[in-house]
Short mmCIF file of C-alpha atoms in Angstrom, two decimals:
data_model
loop_
_atom_site.label_atom_id
_atom_site.label_comp_id
_atom_site.label_asym_id
_atom_site.label_seq_id
_atom_site.Cartn_x
_atom_site.Cartn_y
_atom_site.Cartn_z
CA UNK O 32 10.85 15.62 8.57
CA UNK O 33 13.78 13.00 8.84
CA UNK O 34 15.78 12.04 6.40
CA UNK O 35 18.25 8.82 5.53
CA UNK O 36 20.58 8.81 3.73
CA UNK O 37 23.37 6.74 2.08
CA UNK O 38 25.85 7.29 -1.24
CA UNK O 39 23.12 6.80 -3.96
CA UNK O 40 19.77 7.79 -2.48
CA UNK O 41 17.96 10.01 -0.03
CA UNK O 42 14.97 9.39 1.51
CA UNK O 43 12.30 11.66 3.32
CA UNK O 44 9.99 10.25 6.06
CA UNK O 45 7.51 12.18 8.12
CA UNK O 46 6.35 10.68 11.70
CA UNK O 47 3.02 11.47 10.81
CA UNK O 48 1.47 7.84 9.17
CA UNK O 49 5.26 6.99 9.24
CA UNK O 50 4.71 7.90 5.50
CA UNK O 51 7.67 8.28 2.81
CA UNK O 52 7.79 12.01 1.09
CA UNK O 53 10.40 11.14 -1.20
CA UNK O 54 13.08 8.87 -2.27
CA UNK O 55 15.61 10.71 -5.02
CA UNK O 56 18.40 8.87 -6.17
CA UNK O 57 21.72 10.48 -6.54
CA UNK O 58 22.77 8.43 -9.49
CA UNK O 59 19.99 9.98 -11.95
CA UNK O 60 19.25 13.05 -9.77
CA UNK O 61 15.55 12.29 -10.51
CA UNK O 62 13.10 11.97 -7.11
CA UNK O 63 10.76 8.88 -8.30
CA UNK O 64 8.02 9.48 -5.56
CA UNK O 65 4.67 11.29 -6.08
CA UNK O 66 5.16 14.91 -4.45
CA UNK O 67 1.64 15.11 -3.07
CA UNK O 68 0.04 17.66 -5.09
CA UNK O 69 -3.29 18.66 -3.37
CA UNK O 70 -4.42 19.21 -6.74
CA UNK O 71 -4.61 15.27 -7.68
CA UNK O 72 -4.09 13.44 -4.12
CA UNK O 73 -2.52 14.78 -1.16
CA UNK O 74 -0.69 11.23 0.22
CA UNK O 75 2.84 9.97 -1.16
CA UNK O 76 2.81 6.48 0.28
CA UNK O 77 0.60 5.89 3.01
CA UNK O 78 0.23 2.62 5.28
CA UNK O 79 -3.04 1.14 5.12
CA UNK O 80 -4.19 -0.71 8.65
CA UNK O 81 -5.84 -1.73 9.81
CA UNK O 82 -8.45 -2.45 7.11
CA UNK O 83 -7.70 -1.86 3.67
CA UNK O 84 -10.15 -0.18 1.38
CA UNK O 85 -13.83 0.29 2.15
CA UNK O 86 -16.12 -1.31 5.04
CA UNK O 87 -20.00 -1.41 3.85
CA UNK O 88 -20.93 1.61 5.38
CA UNK O 89 -18.10 2.38 7.15
CA UNK O 90 -19.44 0.20 9.60
CA UNK O 91 -17.98 -3.65 11.08
CA UNK O 92 -19.46 -5.56 13.98
CA UNK O 93 -17.27 -7.73 16.66
CA UNK O 94 -19.02 -9.24 19.38
CA UNK O 95 -22.31 -7.81 18.15
CA UNK O 96 -20.62 -4.44 18.91
CA UNK O 97 -20.69 -1.60 16.20
CA UNK O 98 -17.49 0.03 15.03
CA UNK O 99 -16.84 2.43 12.33
CA UNK O 100 -13.32 2.66 10.57
CA UNK O 101 -12.85 5.03 7.50
CA UNK O 102 -11.74 3.84 4.36
CA UNK O 103 -7.61 2.16 4.38
CA UNK O 104 -8.18 2.52 8.70
CA UNK O 105 -6.45 4.99 10.86
CA UNK O 106 -2.61 4.39 10.83
CA UNK O 107 -2.43 6.93 7.94
CA UNK O 108 -3.50 9.67 9.55
CA UNK O 109 -1.86 9.15 13.09
CA UNK O 110 1.49 9.78 14.84
CA UNK O 111 4.40 7.11 15.39
CA UNK O 112 7.45 7.55 17.16
CA UNK O 113 10.48 6.82 16.06
CA UNK O 114 11.88 4.17 18.26
CA UNK O 115 15.78 3.43 16.41
CA UNK O 116 17.67 5.25 13.80
CA UNK O 117 20.80 5.05 12.42
CA UNK O 118 20.71 6.99 9.13
CA UNK O 119 20.55 4.25 7.31
CA UNK O 120 17.75 2.37 8.79
CA UNK O 121 15.10 3.94 10.70
CA UNK O 122 11.90 2.16 12.77
CA UNK O 123 8.54 3.88 13.81
CA UNK O 124 6.17 2.67 15.99
CA UNK O 125 2.09 2.98 16.85
CA UNK O 126 0.54 1.61 19.78
CA UNK O 127 -3.03 1.04 20.63
CA UNK O 128 -4.88 3.17 22.63
CA UNK O 129 -7.70 4.57 24.23
CA UNK O 130 -8.58 6.36 21.02
CA UNK O 131 -7.79 3.18 18.61
CA UNK O 132 -9.83 1.04 21.17
CA UNK O 133 -13.47 3.21 20.65
CA UNK O 134 -13.10 2.45 16.79
CA UNK O 135 -10.96 -0.88 16.73
CA UNK O 136 -11.22 -2.98 19.81
CA UNK O 137 -8.27 -4.75 19.58
CA UNK O 138 -4.62 -4.25 21.29
CA UNK O 139 -1.62 -4.29 18.82
CA UNK O 140 1.63 -2.84 18.03
CA UNK O 141 2.64 -1.68 14.36
CA UNK O 142 6.25 -1.18 13.71
CA UNK O 143 6.98 -0.04 10.51
CA UNK O 144 10.94 0.25 9.08
CA UNK O 145 12.68 2.01 6.08
CA UNK O 146 16.07 0.38 5.39
CA UNK O 147 18.91 2.10 2.60
CA UNK O 148 20.58 -0.76 0.57
CA UNK O 149 22.45 0.86 -1.87
CA UNK O 150 19.77 1.82 -4.77
CA UNK O 151 16.85 0.52 -2.78
CA UNK O 152 14.97 1.49 0.20
CA UNK O 153 13.25 -1.65 1.53
CA UNK O 154 10.06 -1.72 3.78
CA UNK O 155 9.19 -3.90 6.67
CA UNK O 156 5.92 -4.07 8.32
CA UNK O 157 5.49 -5.71 11.75
CA UNK O 158 2.09 -6.42 13.54
CA UNK O 159 2.49 -7.95 17.36
CA UNK O 160 -0.70 -8.80 19.16
CA UNK O 161 -0.86 -6.94 22.78
CA UNK O 162 -4.06 -8.51 23.47
CA UNK O 163 -5.07 -11.72 25.63
CA UNK O 164 -7.41 -12.94 22.68
CA UNK O 165 -6.72 -13.34 18.74
CA UNK O 166 -6.31 -9.83 17.16
CA UNK O 167 -8.40 -9.69 13.57
CA UNK O 168 -6.44 -6.71 10.45
CA UNK O 169 -5.72 -6.12 7.35
CA UNK O 170 -2.32 -3.92 6.20
CA UNK O 171 -1.39 -3.13 2.91
CA UNK O 172 0.79 -0.37 1.41
CA UNK O 173 -0.12 2.49 -1.16
CA UNK O 174 2.94 4.15 -2.77
CA UNK O 175 2.47 6.69 -5.27
CA UNK O 176 5.27 6.59 -7.99
CA UNK O 177 6.29 9.45 -10.40
CA UNK O 178 4.91 9.05 -13.68
CA UNK O 179 6.07 10.39 -15.42
CA UNK O 180 9.23 10.44 -13.84
CA UNK O 181 11.13 12.58 -16.41
CA UNK O 182 9.94 16.22 -17.80
CA UNK O 183 9.98 15.33 -21.17
CA UNK O 184 7.94 12.00 -21.13
CA UNK O 185 3.54 12.03 -20.57
CA UNK O 186 1.90 8.72 -18.77
CA UNK O 187 1.15 7.15 -21.59
CA UNK O 188 5.29 6.67 -22.48
CA UNK O 189 5.07 4.19 -19.35
CA UNK O 190 4.56 0.55 -18.88
CA UNK O 191 4.19 -2.04 -16.31
CA UNK O 192 6.57 -4.95 -16.50
CA UNK O 193 5.78 -8.19 -14.95
CA UNK O 194 8.67 -11.20 -15.01
CA UNK O 195 6.16 -13.62 -16.53
CA UNK O 196 2.77 -13.49 -18.16
CA UNK O 197 0.17 -13.50 -15.30
CA UNK O 198 -3.69 -14.62 -14.97
CA UNK O 199 -4.62 -13.49 -12.11
CA UNK O 200 -8.67 -12.97 -10.83
CA UNK O 201 -9.65 -9.41 -10.97
CA UNK O 202 -12.41 -7.79 -8.33
CA UNK O 203 -13.94 -4.85 -9.31
CA UNK O 204 -15.49 -2.18 -7.53
CA UNK O 205 -18.92 -0.53 -7.30
CA UNK O 206 -18.44 3.11 -7.99
CA UNK O 207 -21.42 4.26 -5.68
CA UNK O 208 -20.22 2.31 -2.43
CA UNK O 209 -16.37 1.65 -3.14
CA UNK O 210 -17.08 -1.93 -2.76
CA UNK O 211 -16.23 -5.04 -4.48
CA UNK O 212 -18.21 -7.21 -6.66
CA UNK O 213 -18.85 -10.98 -6.42
CA UNK O 214 -17.19 -12.26 -8.61
CA UNK O 215 -13.84 -11.25 -9.81
CA UNK O 216 -13.22 -12.05 -13.41
CA UNK O 217 -9.82 -14.58 -14.86
CA UNK O 218 -7.78 -12.07 -16.59
CA UNK O 219 -4.99 -12.82 -19.26
CA UNK O 220 -2.08 -10.19 -18.96
CA UNK O 221 0.94 -10.23 -21.08
CA UNK O 222 4.10 -9.55 -19.94
CA UNK O 223 4.36 -5.64 -20.79
CA UNK O 224 1.56 -4.04 -19.56
CA UNK O 225 0.79 -0.31 -21.48
CA UNK O 226 0.04 2.31 -18.73
CA UNK O 227 -3.29 4.40 -20.17
CA UNK O 228 -6.14 6.32 -17.72
CA UNK O 229 -8.83 4.69 -19.73
CA UNK O 230 -7.53 1.66 -17.61
CA UNK O 231 -8.68 3.70 -14.31
CA UNK O 232 -11.82 4.66 -15.11
CA UNK O 233 -13.24 2.24 -12.60
CA UNK O 234 -10.86 3.12 -9.61
CA UNK O 235 -8.18 0.76 -9.23
CA UNK O 236 -7.20 -2.33 -11.24
CA UNK O 237 -7.05 -4.94 -8.24
CA UNK O 238 -5.68 -8.11 -8.59
CA UNK O 239 -5.53 -11.70 -6.74
CA UNK O 240 -2.73 -14.13 -6.93
CA UNK O 241 -0.24 -12.38 -9.04
CA UNK O 242 3.05 -14.72 -9.43
CA UNK O 243 5.54 -11.72 -9.99
CA UNK O 244 8.29 -10.98 -7.38
CA UNK O 245 9.40 -8.43 -8.99
CA UNK O 246 7.34 -5.77 -10.81
CA UNK O 247 8.94 -2.47 -12.95
CA UNK O 248 7.60 0.62 -13.93
CA UNK O 249 9.58 1.55 -17.35
CA UNK O 250 9.04 4.09 -20.58
CA UNK O 251 9.60 3.82 -23.82
CA UNK O 252 11.10 7.06 -23.98
CA UNK O 253 14.27 6.71 -21.16
CA UNK O 254 16.09 4.21 -19.13
CA UNK O 255 15.16 5.14 -15.95
CA UNK O 256 13.03 3.28 -14.28
CA UNK O 257 12.00 0.94 -10.49
CA UNK O 258 11.69 -2.32 -9.79
CA UNK O 259 9.03 -3.56 -7.18
CA UNK O 260 10.15 -6.54 -5.28
CA UNK O 261 7.76 -7.91 -3.34
CA UNK O 262 6.26 -11.86 -2.52
CA UNK O 263 3.83 -13.32 -0.33
CA UNK O 264 0.91 -10.73 -0.77
CA UNK O 265 -2.51 -11.39 -1.16
CA UNK O 266 -3.81 -8.81 -3.55
CA UNK O 267 -1.68 -6.53 -6.03
CA UNK O 268 -2.99 -3.13 -7.08
CA UNK O 269 -2.57 -0.23 -9.48
CA UNK O 270 -4.41 2.86 -9.36
CA UNK O 271 -3.95 6.67 -10.56
CA UNK O 272 -6.62 9.16 -10.90
CA UNK O 273 -7.70 11.08 -14.06
CA UNK O 274 -4.56 13.24 -15.91
CA UNK O 275 -2.75 12.66 -12.38
CA UNK O 276 0.85 12.23 -12.86
CA UNK O 277 1.62 8.99 -10.41
CA UNK O 278 0.88 5.14 -10.89
CA UNK O 279 0.36 3.55 -7.42
CA UNK O 280 1.76 -0.04 -6.48
CA UNK O 281 -0.34 -1.57 -3.60
CA UNK O 282 0.74 -4.66 -2.06
CA UNK O 283 -2.35 -6.05 -0.13
CA UNK O 284 -3.44 -8.49 2.85
CA UNK O 285 -7.08 -7.91 2.92
CA UNK O 286 -9.38 -6.02 0.48
CA UNK O 287 -12.44 -3.94 0.86
CA UNK O 288 -15.67 -5.50 1.87
CA UNK O 289 -17.18 -7.32 -0.51
CA UNK O 290 -20.65 -6.11 -1.24
CA UNK O 291 -22.46 -9.55 0.26
CA UNK O 292 -20.51 -8.88 3.27
CA UNK O 293 -22.18 -9.66 6.70
CA UNK O 294 -19.89 -6.91 8.39
CA UNK O 295 -18.78 -9.19 11.26
CA UNK O 296 -15.14 -8.63 11.10
CA UNK O 297 -13.99 -11.86 11.98
CA UNK O 298 -15.55 -13.06 9.10
CA UNK O 299 -14.48 -10.55 6.52
CA UNK O 300 -13.10 -11.94 2.82
CA UNK O 301 -9.22 -12.22 3.19
CA UNK O 302 -8.86 -10.77 7.11
CA UNK O 303 -5.82 -11.91 8.89
CA UNK O 304 -5.86 -13.66 12.31
CA UNK O 305 -3.38 -12.97 14.80
CA UNK O 306 -3.04 -15.53 17.96
CA UNK O 307 -2.16 -14.31 21.33
CA UNK O 308 1.83 -12.84 21.53
CA UNK O 309 2.42 -14.12 17.74
CA UNK O 310 3.58 -11.39 15.09
CA UNK O 311 3.15 -11.06 11.44
CA UNK O 312 5.76 -9.49 9.44
CA UNK O 313 5.33 -7.74 5.69
CA UNK O 314 7.63 -6.14 3.29
CA UNK O 315 8.66 -5.50 0.12
CA UNK O 316 11.50 -3.23 -1.86
CA UNK O 317 11.83 -0.65 -4.08
CA UNK O 318 14.83 -0.91 -6.29
CA UNK O 319 15.41 2.31 -8.42
CA UNK O 320 17.08 2.69 -12.19
#
């Protein structure tokens, strides 16, 4: 486990999956990141790459060759190397290998960096094409935050606050196969979005075209919470499990296969195409209060 620290924060990250495991505020004396209790969900903040969500039958094709990938891809289950660490910022690296080429036929380099900035942590993903042809992929974040944040409150004492009322498209997931249904519905979301477990009976809430750059987690019972700052991500999802004391904020570039997919990876809905020698950068920030 690697620790980053400044005057306001203590953050822990493991090399397995380059995954955040702790975000502790010295000011509030609260740990804002989900602790990974296996009773509910063993992960904390996995990185989703080179897919987000599920593939139809966990299968896809590139040039008529069949490949298989598990839900959310393989990055979260691979060991990353540390390429730099100054105590305030750390950068991890995952490179393609013979093992990854067996299940994902593209050469890539994935950098993940964490930077402490006062009471905030900035997370940046950088994907570089190391191949001699265009590569295709999706990438996303899946951090889970303690909810309730304090011991004297409950999940339903919390709410999500957008910068403005939102009218996104919402996709549903088929409970049987985990794929997205064909026709999204337009939603009218108030600025304040109260949390309850019934919202998640059909799995994640998946929205496309959320315009708010700052989305907050707050409570009616105390002044503590967090601001999640992100921009230019195609999808934003929220997820929890029944009675689980956490809520996930998930910016995505890509999503689960549509039920109508032909399984051609290059034609996958919302797939990213990255040309030779090009890089893609995506980032988000977590600000505690």
